Amino acid sequence: QVQLQESGPGLVKPSETLSLTCAVSGYSISSGYYGGWIRQPPGKGLEWIGTIYHSGSTYYNPSLKSRLTISVDTSKNQFSLKLTSVTAADTAVYYCARLVGATNGDYWGQGTLVTVSS
Amino acid sequence: QSALTQPASVSGSPGQSITISCTGTSSDVGGYNYVSWYQQHPVKAPKLMIYDVSNRPSGVSNRFSGSKSGNTASLTISGLQAEDEADYYCSSYTSSSTLVFGGGTKLTVL
């Protein structure tokens, strides 16, 4: 069955880089689906971070674009997120999701809490 | 990009129907038939309930339906059940090839 699993440090210091990986199983990233990252600050709503296609084409939230890199590794069937110069405002549960047609997330990871604190 | 506008909360009694609205602009909701709705229970990942305005994924109850008129999309839940109590989010594709979410609506089943 389709599964997505986020992994990465749960604590990042201010001004440093947040790095997460989404390991995919049950389907091939190269099979035409997009991969997406979405985050949710504690007690708040969902925020779309960005989307990547297996070709490497990326689409970023304009508010994060200057600090954001999303990449894909088809050989490992995973995609990754790097967010630089983090602040406390980047503290959130980070989800990865499989996006159909880049527009709707039919499978999601369980989410991982990343706290930005010294 | 600005978040889509949803009511902060709605409520209804078991068996009743409720509708949650999601208002955007002609650059997102009004311009594309790519509106999705997600259900999120506490400390759980969002679950896709409606995609492409009015389509239900396999396994989602037919009590959930979606529609759109102009720049406003709507999610209707009929025959409310206690298990429907959750947060609901809409999302839309935009003219900038990005996605945008609504602020979320807390549904309370009385």
Coordinates of N, CA and C in Angstrom, one line a residue:
Chain A
Q1 N 0.8 -1.2 0.0 CA 0.0 0.0 0.0 C 0.9 1.3 0.0
V2 N 0.3 2.4 -0.4 CA 1.0 3.6 -0.5 C 1.3 4.1 0.9
Q3 N 2.6 4.5 1.1 CA 3.0 5.1 2.4 C 4.0 6.2 2.2
L4 N 3.9 7.2 3.0 CA 4.9 8.3 3.0 C 5.4 8.5 4.4
Q5 N 6.7 8.7 4.6 CA 7.2 8.8 5.9 C 8.2 10.0 5.9
E6 N 7.9 11.0 6.8 CA 8.9 12.1 6.9 C 9.9 11.7 7.9
S7 N 11.1 12.2 7.7 CA 12.2 12.0 8.7 C 13.1 13.2 8.7
G8 N 13.7 13.5 9.8 CA 14.6 14.6 10.0 C 14.7 15.0 11.4
P9 N 15.6 16.0 11.7 CA 15.7 16.5 13.1 C 14.4 17.1 13.6
G10 N 14.1 16.9 14.9 CA 13.0 17.5 15.5 C 13.2 18.8 16.1
L11 N 14.5 19.2 16.2 CA 14.9 20.5 16.8 C 16.0 21.1 15.9
V12 N 15.7 22.3 15.6 CA 16.7 23.1 14.7 C 16.9 24.4 15.4
K13 N 18.2 24.9 15.4 CA 18.5 26.2 16.0 C 18.1 27.3 15.1
P14 N 17.7 28.5 15.6 CA 17.5 29.7 14.8 C 18.7 30.0 13.9
S15 N 18.3 30.4 12.7 CA 19.3 30.8 11.6 C 19.9 29.6 10.9
E16 N 19.7 28.4 11.4 CA 20.2 27.2 10.7 C 19.2 26.7 9.7
T17 N 19.6 25.5 9.1 CA 18.8 25.0 8.0 C 18.0 23.8 8.4
L18 N 16.7 23.8 8.1 CA 15.8 22.7 8.4 C 15.8 21.7 7.2
S19 N 16.1 20.5 7.4 CA 16.2 19.5 6.4 C 15.3 18.3 6.7
L20 N 14.4 17.9 5.8 CA 13.5 16.8 5.9 C 13.5 16.0 4.7
T21 N 13.3 14.7 4.8 CA 13.1 13.7 3.7 C 11.8 13.0 3.8
C22 N 11.2 12.7 2.7 CA 10.0 12.0 2.6 C 10.2 10.7 1.8
A23 N 10.2 9.6 2.5 CA 10.5 8.3 1.9 C 9.1 7.7 1.4
V24 N 9.1 7.3 0.2 CA 7.8 6.9 -0.4 C 7.9 5.4 -0.7
S25 N 6.8 4.7 -0.4 CA 6.7 3.2 -0.7 C 5.3 2.9 -1.3
G26 N 5.2 1.9 -2.0 CA 3.9 1.5 -2.6 C 3.6 2.0 -3.9
Y27 N 4.5 3.0 -4.4 CA 4.4 3.5 -5.8 C 5.7 4.1 -6.1
S28 N 5.9 4.3 -7.4 CA 7.2 4.9 -7.9 C 7.0 6.4 -8.1
I29 N 7.9 7.2 -7.5 CA 7.8 8.6 -7.7 C 7.8 9.0 -9.2
S30 N 8.4 8.1 -10.0 CA 8.6 8.4 -11.4 C 7.3 8.1 -12.2
S31 N 6.3 7.7 -11.5 CA 5.1 7.2 -12.2 C 4.0 8.3 -12.5
G32 N 4.4 9.5 -12.3 CA 3.6 10.6 -12.8 C 2.9 11.4 -11.7
Y33 N 3.2 11.0 -10.4 CA 2.6 11.8 -9.3 C 3.6 12.9 -8.9
Y34 N 3.1 14.0 -8.3 CA 3.9 15.0 -7.7 C 4.1 14.8 -6.2
G35 N 5.1 15.3 -5.7 CA 5.3 15.3 -4.2 C 5.2 16.7 -3.6
G36 N 4.5 16.7 -2.5 CA 4.3 18.0 -1.9 C 4.7 18.1 -0.4
W37 N 5.0 19.3 0.0 CA 5.3 19.6 1.4 C 4.3 20.6 1.9
I38 N 3.7 20.3 3.1 CA 2.7 21.2 3.7 C 3.1 21.2 5.2
R39 N 2.9 22.4 5.8 CA 3.2 22.5 7.2 C 2.0 23.1 8.0
Q40 N 2.0 22.8 9.3 CA 0.9 23.3 10.2 C 1.5 23.8 11.5
P41 N 1.7 25.1 11.7 CA 2.1 25.5 13.0 C 1.2 25.1 14.1
P42 N 1.7 24.9 15.3 CA 0.8 24.4 16.4 C -0.4 25.3 16.6
G43 N -1.6 24.6 16.6 CA -2.9 25.3 16.7 C -3.3 26.1 15.6
K44 N -2.6 26.0 14.5 CA -3.0 26.8 13.3 C -3.4 26.0 12.1
G45 N -3.6 26.6 11.0 CA -4.0 26.0 9.8 C -2.9 25.4 8.9
L46 N -3.3 24.8 7.8 CA -2.3 24.2 6.9 C -1.8 25.3 5.9
E47 N -0.5 25.2 5.7 CA 0.2 26.1 4.7 C 1.0 25.2 3.7
W48 N 0.7 25.5 2.4 CA 1.4 24.8 1.4 C 2.8 25.3 1.3
I49 N 3.8 24.4 1.2 CA 5.2 24.9 1.2 C 5.7 24.8 -0.3
G50 N 5.5 23.7 -0.9 CA 6.0 23.5 -2.3 C 5.7 22.2 -2.9
T51 N 5.9 22.0 -4.1 CA 5.6 20.8 -4.9 C 6.7 20.5 -5.9
I52 N 7.0 19.2 -6.1 CA 8.0 18.8 -7.0 C 7.5 17.6 -7.9
Y53 N 7.9 17.6 -9.1 CA 7.6 16.5 -10.0 C 8.9 15.7 -10.2
H54 N 8.7 14.4 -10.6 CA 9.9 13.5 -10.7 C 11.0 14.1 -11.7
S55 N 10.6 14.9 -12.6 CA 11.5 15.5 -13.5 C 12.4 16.5 -12.8
G56 N 12.0 17.0 -11.6 CA 12.7 18.0 -10.9 C 12.1 19.4 -11.0
S57 N 11.0 19.5 -11.7 CA 10.3 20.8 -11.8 C 9.7 21.1 -10.4
T58 N 9.9 22.3 -10.0 CA 9.5 22.7 -8.6 C 8.5 23.9 -8.7
Y59 N 7.7 24.0 -7.7 CA 6.7 25.1 -7.5 C 6.8 25.4 -6.0
Y60 N 7.1 26.7 -5.7 CA 7.3 27.1 -4.3 C 6.3 28.1 -3.9
N61 N 5.9 28.1 -2.6 CA 5.2 29.2 -2.0 C 6.0 30.5 -2.1
P62 N 5.4 31.5 -2.6 CA 6.2 32.8 -2.8 C 6.8 33.3 -1.5
S63 N 6.1 33.1 -0.4 CA 6.6 33.6 0.9 C 7.8 32.9 1.4
L64 N 8.0 31.7 0.9 CA 9.2 30.9 1.4 C 10.2 30.7 0.3
K65 N 10.0 31.1 -0.9 CA 10.8 30.8 -2.1 C 12.3 31.1 -1.9
S66 N 12.6 32.3 -1.2 CA 14.0 32.7 -1.1 C 14.8 31.8 -0.2
R67 N 14.1 31.0 0.6 CA 14.8 30.1 1.6 C 14.6 28.7 1.3
L68 N 13.9 28.3 0.3 CA 13.4 27.0 0.1 C 14.1 26.2 -1.1
T69 N 14.4 25.0 -0.8 CA 14.8 24.1 -1.9 C 14.1 22.7 -1.7
I70 N 13.4 22.3 -2.7 CA 12.8 20.9 -2.7 C 13.5 20.1 -3.8
S71 N 13.9 18.9 -3.5 CA 14.6 18.1 -4.5 C 14.0 16.7 -4.5
V72 N 14.3 15.9 -5.5 CA 13.8 14.5 -5.6 C 15.0 13.6 -6.0
D73 N 14.9 12.4 -5.4 CA 15.9 11.4 -5.7 C 15.1 10.1 -6.1
T74 N 15.0 10.0 -7.4 CA 14.2 8.9 -8.0 C 14.8 7.5 -7.7
S75 N 16.1 7.5 -7.5 CA 16.8 6.2 -7.3 C 16.4 5.7 -5.9
K76 N 16.2 6.6 -4.9 CA 15.8 6.2 -3.6 C 14.3 6.4 -3.3
N77 N 13.6 6.8 -4.4 CA 12.1 7.0 -4.3 C 11.8 7.9 -3.1
Q78 N 12.4 9.0 -3.1 CA 12.2 10.0 -2.0 C 12.3 11.4 -2.5
F79 N 11.7 12.3 -1.7 CA 11.9 13.8 -2.0 C 12.2 14.5 -0.7
S80 N 12.9 15.6 -0.9 CA 13.4 16.3 0.3 C 13.1 17.8 0.3
L81 N 13.2 18.4 1.5 CA 13.0 19.8 1.7 C 14.2 20.4 2.5
K82 N 14.6 21.5 2.1 CA 15.6 22.3 2.8 C 15.1 23.7 3.0
L83 N 15.0 24.2 4.2 CA 14.6 25.6 4.5 C 15.6 26.3 5.3
T84 N 16.2 27.3 4.7 CA 17.4 28.0 5.4 C 16.9 29.1 6.3
S85 N 17.8 29.6 7.1 CA 17.6 30.7 8.0 C 16.3 30.7 8.8
V86 N 16.1 29.5 9.4 CA 14.8 29.3 10.1 C 14.7 30.2 11.4
T87 N 13.4 30.5 11.7 CA 13.1 31.3 12.9 C 12.0 30.5 13.6
A88 N 11.6 31.0 14.8 CA 10.6 30.4 15.6 C 9.3 30.2 14.8
A89 N 9.1 31.1 13.8 CA 7.9 31.1 13.0 C 7.8 29.8 12.1
D90 N 8.9 29.2 11.9 CA 9.0 28.0 11.1 C 8.7 26.7 11.9
T91 N 8.4 26.9 13.2 CA 8.1 25.7 14.1 C 6.7 25.2 13.6
A92 N 6.6 23.9 13.3 CA 5.4 23.4 12.7 C 5.5 21.9 12.6
V93 N 4.3 21.2 12.4 CA 4.3 19.9 11.9 C 4.4 19.9 10.4
Y94 N 5.4 19.2 9.9 CA 5.7 19.2 8.5 C 5.2 17.9 7.9
Y95 N 4.3 18.0 6.9 CA 3.8 16.8 6.2 C 4.3 16.7 4.8
C96 N 4.5 15.5 4.3 CA 4.7 15.3 2.9 C 3.5 14.6 2.4
A97 N 3.2 14.8 1.1 CA 2.0 14.2 0.5 C 2.2 13.8 -0.9
R98 N 1.5 12.8 -1.4 CA 1.4 12.5 -2.8 C 0.4 13.4 -3.4
L99 N 0.7 14.1 -4.5 CA -0.3 15.0 -5.1 C -0.6 14.4 -6.5
V100 N -1.9 14.3 -6.7 CA -2.4 13.9 -8.0 C -2.6 15.1 -8.9
G101 N -2.0 15.2 -10.0 CA -2.1 16.3 -10.9 C -1.6 17.6 -10.3
A102 N -0.8 17.5 -9.2 CA -0.2 18.6 -8.5 C -1.3 19.4 -7.7
T103 N -2.5 18.9 -7.6 CA -3.5 19.7 -7.0 C -4.2 19.1 -5.8
N104 N -4.2 17.8 -5.7 CA -4.8 17.2 -4.5 C -4.0 16.1 -3.9
G105 N -3.9 16.1 -2.6 CA -3.1 15.2 -1.8 C -3.9 14.0 -1.4
D106 N -3.7 12.8 -2.1 CA -4.5 11.7 -1.8 C -3.9 10.8 -0.7
Y107 N -2.6 10.9 -0.5 CA -1.9 10.2 0.6 C -0.9 11.1 1.3
W108 N -0.9 11.1 2.6 CA -0.1 11.9 3.4 C 0.7 11.1 4.4
G109 N 1.9 11.7 4.7 CA 2.7 11.1 5.8 C 2.0 11.4 7.1
Q110 N 2.5 10.9 8.2 CA 1.9 11.1 9.5 C 2.3 12.5 10.1
G111 N 3.3 13.1 9.5 CA 3.8 14.4 9.9 C 4.9 14.3 10.9
T112 N 5.8 15.3 10.9 CA 6.8 15.4 11.9 C 6.9 16.8 12.5
L113 N 7.0 16.9 13.8 CA 7.1 18.2 14.4 C 8.5 18.7 14.4
V114 N 8.7 19.8 13.9 CA 10.0 20.5 13.9 C 9.9 21.8 14.7
T115 N 10.7 21.8 15.8 CA 10.8 23.0 16.6 C 12.0 23.8 16.4
V116 N 11.9 25.1 16.2 CA 13.0 26.0 16.0 C 13.3 26.7 17.4
S117 N 14.4 26.3 18.0 CA 14.7 26.9 19.3 C 16.2 26.7 19.6
S118 N 16.7 27.6 20.3 CA 18.1 27.5 20.7 C 18.3 26.7 22.0
Chain B
Q1 N 0.6 35.1 -1.8 CA -0.8 34.7 -2.1 C -1.6 34.7 -0.8
S2 N -2.8 35.0 -0.9 CA -3.7 35.1 0.3 C -4.4 33.8 0.5
A3 N -4.6 33.4 1.8 CA -5.3 32.2 2.1 C -6.8 32.4 1.6
L4 N -7.4 31.3 1.3 CA -8.8 31.2 1.0 C -9.6 31.5 2.2
T5 N -10.8 32.1 2.1 CA -11.6 32.4 3.3 C -12.6 31.4 3.6
Q6 N -12.5 30.9 4.8 CA -13.5 29.9 5.4 C -14.0 30.4 6.7
P7 N -15.3 30.1 7.0 CA -15.8 30.4 8.4 C -14.9 29.7 9.4
A8 N -14.7 30.3 10.5 CA -13.9 29.7 11.6 C -14.6 28.5 12.2
S9 N -15.9 28.5 12.3 CA -16.6 27.4 12.9 C -18.0 27.3 12.3
V10 N -18.5 26.0 12.3 CA -19.9 25.7 12.0 C -20.3 24.6 12.9
S11 N -21.6 24.5 13.1 CA -22.1 23.4 14.0 C -23.4 22.9 13.5
G12 N -23.7 21.7 13.9 CA -25.0 21.1 13.5 C -25.3 19.9 14.4
S13 N -26.5 19.5 14.4 CA -27.0 18.4 15.2 C -26.9 17.1 14.3
P14 N -26.8 16.0 15.0 CA -26.7 14.7 14.3 C -27.9 14.6 13.3
G15 N -27.7 14.1 12.1 CA -28.7 14.0 11.1 C -29.0 15.2 10.3
Q16 N -28.5 16.3 10.7 CA -28.7 17.6 9.9 C -27.6 17.7 8.8
S17 N -27.8 18.7 8.0 CA -26.8 19.0 6.9 C -26.1 20.3 7.2
I18 N -24.9 20.4 6.9 CA -24.2 21.7 7.1 C -23.4 21.9 5.8
T19 N -23.1 23.2 5.6 CA -22.3 23.6 4.4 C -21.2 24.5 4.9
I20 N -20.0 24.3 4.4 CA -18.8 25.1 4.7 C -18.4 25.8 3.4
S21 N -18.2 27.1 3.4 CA -17.9 27.8 2.2 C -16.4 28.1 2.2
C22 N -15.9 28.4 1.0 CA -14.5 28.6 0.8 C -14.4 29.6 -0.4
T23 N -14.0 30.9 0.0 CA -14.1 31.9 -1.0 C -12.7 32.4 -1.4
G24 N -12.5 32.4 -2.7 CA -11.2 32.9 -3.2 C -11.4 34.0 -4.2
T25 N -10.6 33.9 -5.3 CA -10.7 34.9 -6.4 C -10.7 34.2 -7.7
S26 N -10.8 35.0 -8.8 CA -10.8 34.4 -10.1 C -9.4 33.9 -10.5
S27 N -8.4 34.1 -9.7 CA -7.1 33.6 -9.9 C -6.9 32.2 -9.3
D28 N -7.8 31.8 -8.5 CA -7.7 30.5 -7.8 C -9.0 29.7 -7.9
V29 N -9.9 29.8 -6.9 CA -11.1 29.0 -6.9 C -12.0 29.3 -8.2
G30 N -12.1 30.5 -8.5 CA -13.0 30.8 -9.7 C -12.4 30.5 -11.0
G31 N -11.1 30.3 -11.1 CA -10.4 30.1 -12.4 C -10.2 28.7 -12.8
Y32 N -10.3 27.8 -11.8 CA -9.9 26.4 -12.0 C -10.9 25.5 -11.3
N33 N -11.1 24.3 -11.9 CA -11.9 23.3 -11.2 C -11.0 22.4 -10.4
Y34 N -10.1 23.0 -9.6 CA -9.1 22.2 -8.8 C -9.2 22.6 -7.4
V35 N -10.4 22.5 -6.8 CA -10.6 22.7 -5.4 C -10.7 21.4 -4.7
S36 N -10.0 21.2 -3.6 CA -10.0 20.0 -2.8 C -10.5 20.4 -1.4
W37 N -11.0 19.4 -0.7 CA -11.4 19.5 0.7 C -10.8 18.4 1.5
Y38 N -10.3 18.8 2.7 CA -9.6 17.8 3.6 C -10.3 17.9 4.9
Q39 N -10.3 16.7 5.6 CA -10.8 16.5 6.9 C -9.6 16.2 7.8
Q40 N -9.5 16.9 8.9 CA -8.4 16.6 9.9 C -8.9 16.5 11.3
H41 N -8.8 15.3 11.8 CA -9.0 15.1 13.2 C -7.8 15.4 14.0
P42 N -8.0 15.7 15.3 CA -6.9 16.2 16.2 C -5.7 15.2 16.1
V43 N -4.5 15.8 16.0 CA -3.2 15.1 15.9 C -3.2 14.0 14.8
K44 N -4.0 14.2 13.8 CA -4.0 13.3 12.6 C -3.6 14.1 11.4
A45 N -3.1 13.3 10.4 CA -2.9 14.0 9.1 C -4.2 14.3 8.4
P46 N -4.2 15.3 7.5 CA -5.4 15.6 6.7 C -5.8 14.4 5.8
K47 N -7.1 14.3 5.6 CA -7.6 13.2 4.7 C -8.4 13.9 3.6
L48 N -8.1 13.5 2.4 CA -8.8 14.0 1.2 C -10.2 13.5 1.2
M49 N -11.2 14.5 1.1 CA -12.6 14.1 1.1 C -13.2 14.4 -0.3
I50 N -12.8 15.5 -0.9 CA -13.3 15.9 -2.2 C -12.2 16.5 -3.0
Y51 N -12.1 16.1 -4.3 CA -11.1 16.7 -5.2 C -11.8 17.2 -6.5
D52 N -11.1 18.1 -7.2 CA -11.6 18.6 -8.4 C -13.1 19.1 -8.2
V53 N -13.3 19.9 -7.2 CA -14.6 20.5 -6.8 C -15.6 19.6 -6.3
S54 N -15.9 18.4 -7.0 CA -17.0 17.6 -6.6 C -16.8 16.1 -6.6
N55 N -15.6 15.7 -6.8 CA -15.3 14.3 -6.9 C -14.9 13.7 -5.5
R56 N -15.4 12.5 -5.2 CA -15.1 11.8 -4.0 C -14.1 10.7 -4.2
P57 N -13.0 10.7 -3.4 CA -12.1 9.5 -3.6 C -12.8 8.2 -3.1
S58 N -12.3 7.1 -3.6 CA -12.9 5.8 -3.2 C -12.8 5.7 -1.7
G59 N -13.9 5.3 -1.1 CA -14.0 5.1 0.4 C -14.5 6.2 1.2
V60 N -14.7 7.4 0.5 CA -15.3 8.5 1.2 C -16.8 8.4 1.1
S61 N -17.5 8.6 2.2 CA -18.9 8.5 2.3 C -19.6 9.5 1.3
N62 N -20.7 9.0 0.7 CA -21.5 9.9 -0.2 C -22.3 11.0 0.6
R63 N -22.1 11.0 1.9 CA -22.7 12.1 2.6 C -21.9 13.4 2.4
F64 N -20.7 13.3 1.9 CA -19.9 14.4 1.6 C -20.0 14.8 0.1
S65 N -20.3 16.1 -0.2 CA -20.4 16.5 -1.5 C -19.8 17.9 -1.7
G66 N -19.3 18.2 -2.9 CA -18.7 19.5 -3.1 C -19.3 20.2 -4.3
S67 N -19.2 21.5 -4.3 CA -19.7 22.3 -5.5 C -19.0 23.6 -5.5
K68 N -19.3 24.4 -6.6 CA -18.6 25.7 -6.8 C -19.5 26.6 -7.6
S69 N -19.5 27.9 -7.2 CA -20.2 28.9 -7.9 C -19.4 30.1 -7.9
G70 N -18.9 30.5 -9.0 CA -18.0 31.7 -9.1 C -16.8 31.5 -8.3
N71 N -16.4 32.4 -7.4 CA -15.2 32.3 -6.7 C -15.4 31.6 -5.3
T72 N -16.5 31.0 -5.1 CA -16.8 30.3 -3.9 C -17.1 28.8 -4.1
A73 N -16.3 28.0 -3.4 CA -16.6 26.6 -3.3 C -17.3 26.2 -2.0
S74 N -18.0 25.1 -2.0 CA -18.7 24.7 -0.8 C -18.6 23.2 -0.6
L75 N -18.5 22.8 0.7 CA -18.5 21.4 1.1 C -19.8 21.2 1.9
T76 N -20.6 20.2 1.5 CA -21.8 19.9 2.2 C -21.7 18.5 2.8
I77 N -22.0 18.5 4.1 CA -22.1 17.2 4.8 C -23.5 16.9 5.2
S78 N -24.1 15.9 4.7 CA -25.5 15.6 5.0 C -25.5 14.4 6.1
G79 N -26.6 14.3 6.8 CA -26.7 13.3 7.8 C -25.6 13.3 8.8
L80 N -25.4 14.5 9.4 CA -24.2 14.6 10.3 C -24.1 13.5 11.3
Q81 N -22.9 13.1 11.5 CA -22.6 12.0 12.5 C -21.5 12.6 13.4
A82 N -21.4 12.0 14.6 CA -20.5 12.5 15.6 C -19.0 12.4 15.1
E83 N -18.7 11.4 14.3 CA -17.4 11.2 13.7 C -17.0 12.3 12.7
D84 N -18.0 13.1 12.3 CA -17.7 14.1 11.3 C -17.0 15.3 12.0
E85 N -17.1 15.4 13.3 CA -16.5 16.5 14.1 C -15.0 16.5 13.8
A86 N -14.6 17.6 13.2 CA -13.2 17.7 12.8 C -12.9 19.1 12.3
D87 N -11.7 19.4 11.9 CA -11.4 20.6 11.1 C -11.4 20.3 9.6
Y88 N -11.9 21.2 8.9 CA -12.0 21.0 7.4 C -11.3 22.2 6.7
Y89 N -10.5 21.8 5.7 CA -9.7 22.8 4.9 C -10.0 22.6 3.5
C90 N -10.2 23.8 2.8 CA -10.2 23.7 1.3 C -8.9 24.1 0.8
S91 N -8.6 23.7 -0.5 CA -7.4 24.2 -1.1 C -7.7 24.4 -2.6
S92 N -6.9 25.2 -3.3 CA -7.2 25.5 -4.7 C -5.9 25.7 -5.4
Y93 N -5.9 25.2 -6.6 CA -4.7 25.5 -7.5 C -4.9 27.0 -7.9
T94 N -3.7 27.7 -8.2 CA -3.8 29.1 -8.5 C -3.1 29.4 -9.9
S95 N -3.3 30.6 -10.4 CA -2.8 31.0 -11.7 C -1.3 31.1 -11.7
S96 N -0.7 31.0 -10.5 CA 0.8 31.1 -10.4 C 1.4 29.7 -10.3
S97 N 0.5 28.7 -10.6 CA 1.0 27.3 -10.5 C 1.3 26.9 -9.1
T98 N 0.7 27.5 -8.1 CA 0.9 27.2 -6.7 C -0.4 26.6 -6.1
L99 N -0.4 26.2 -4.9 CA -1.6 25.8 -4.2 C -1.8 26.7 -3.0
V100 N -3.0 26.9 -2.6 CA -3.3 27.8 -1.5 C -4.4 27.1 -0.7
F101 N -4.3 27.1 0.7 CA -5.3 26.5 1.6 C -6.2 27.6 2.1
G102 N -7.3 27.2 2.6 CA -8.2 28.1 3.4 C -7.7 28.0 4.8
G103 N -8.3 28.9 5.6 CA -7.8 29.0 7.0 C -8.3 27.9 7.9
G104 N -9.3 27.1 7.4 CA -9.8 26.0 8.2 C -11.1 26.3 8.9
T105 N -12.0 25.3 9.0 CA -13.3 25.5 9.7 C -13.4 24.3 10.7
K106 N -13.7 24.7 11.9 CA -14.0 23.7 12.9 C -15.4 23.3 13.0
L107 N -15.7 22.1 12.7 CA -17.1 21.6 12.7 C -17.4 20.9 14.0
T108 N -18.4 21.4 14.7 CA -18.9 20.8 15.9 C -20.2 20.1 15.7
V109 N -20.3 18.9 16.1 CA -21.5 18.1 16.1 C -22.2 18.2 17.5
L110 N -23.3 18.9 17.6 CA -23.9 19.2 18.9 C -24.5 18.0 19.5

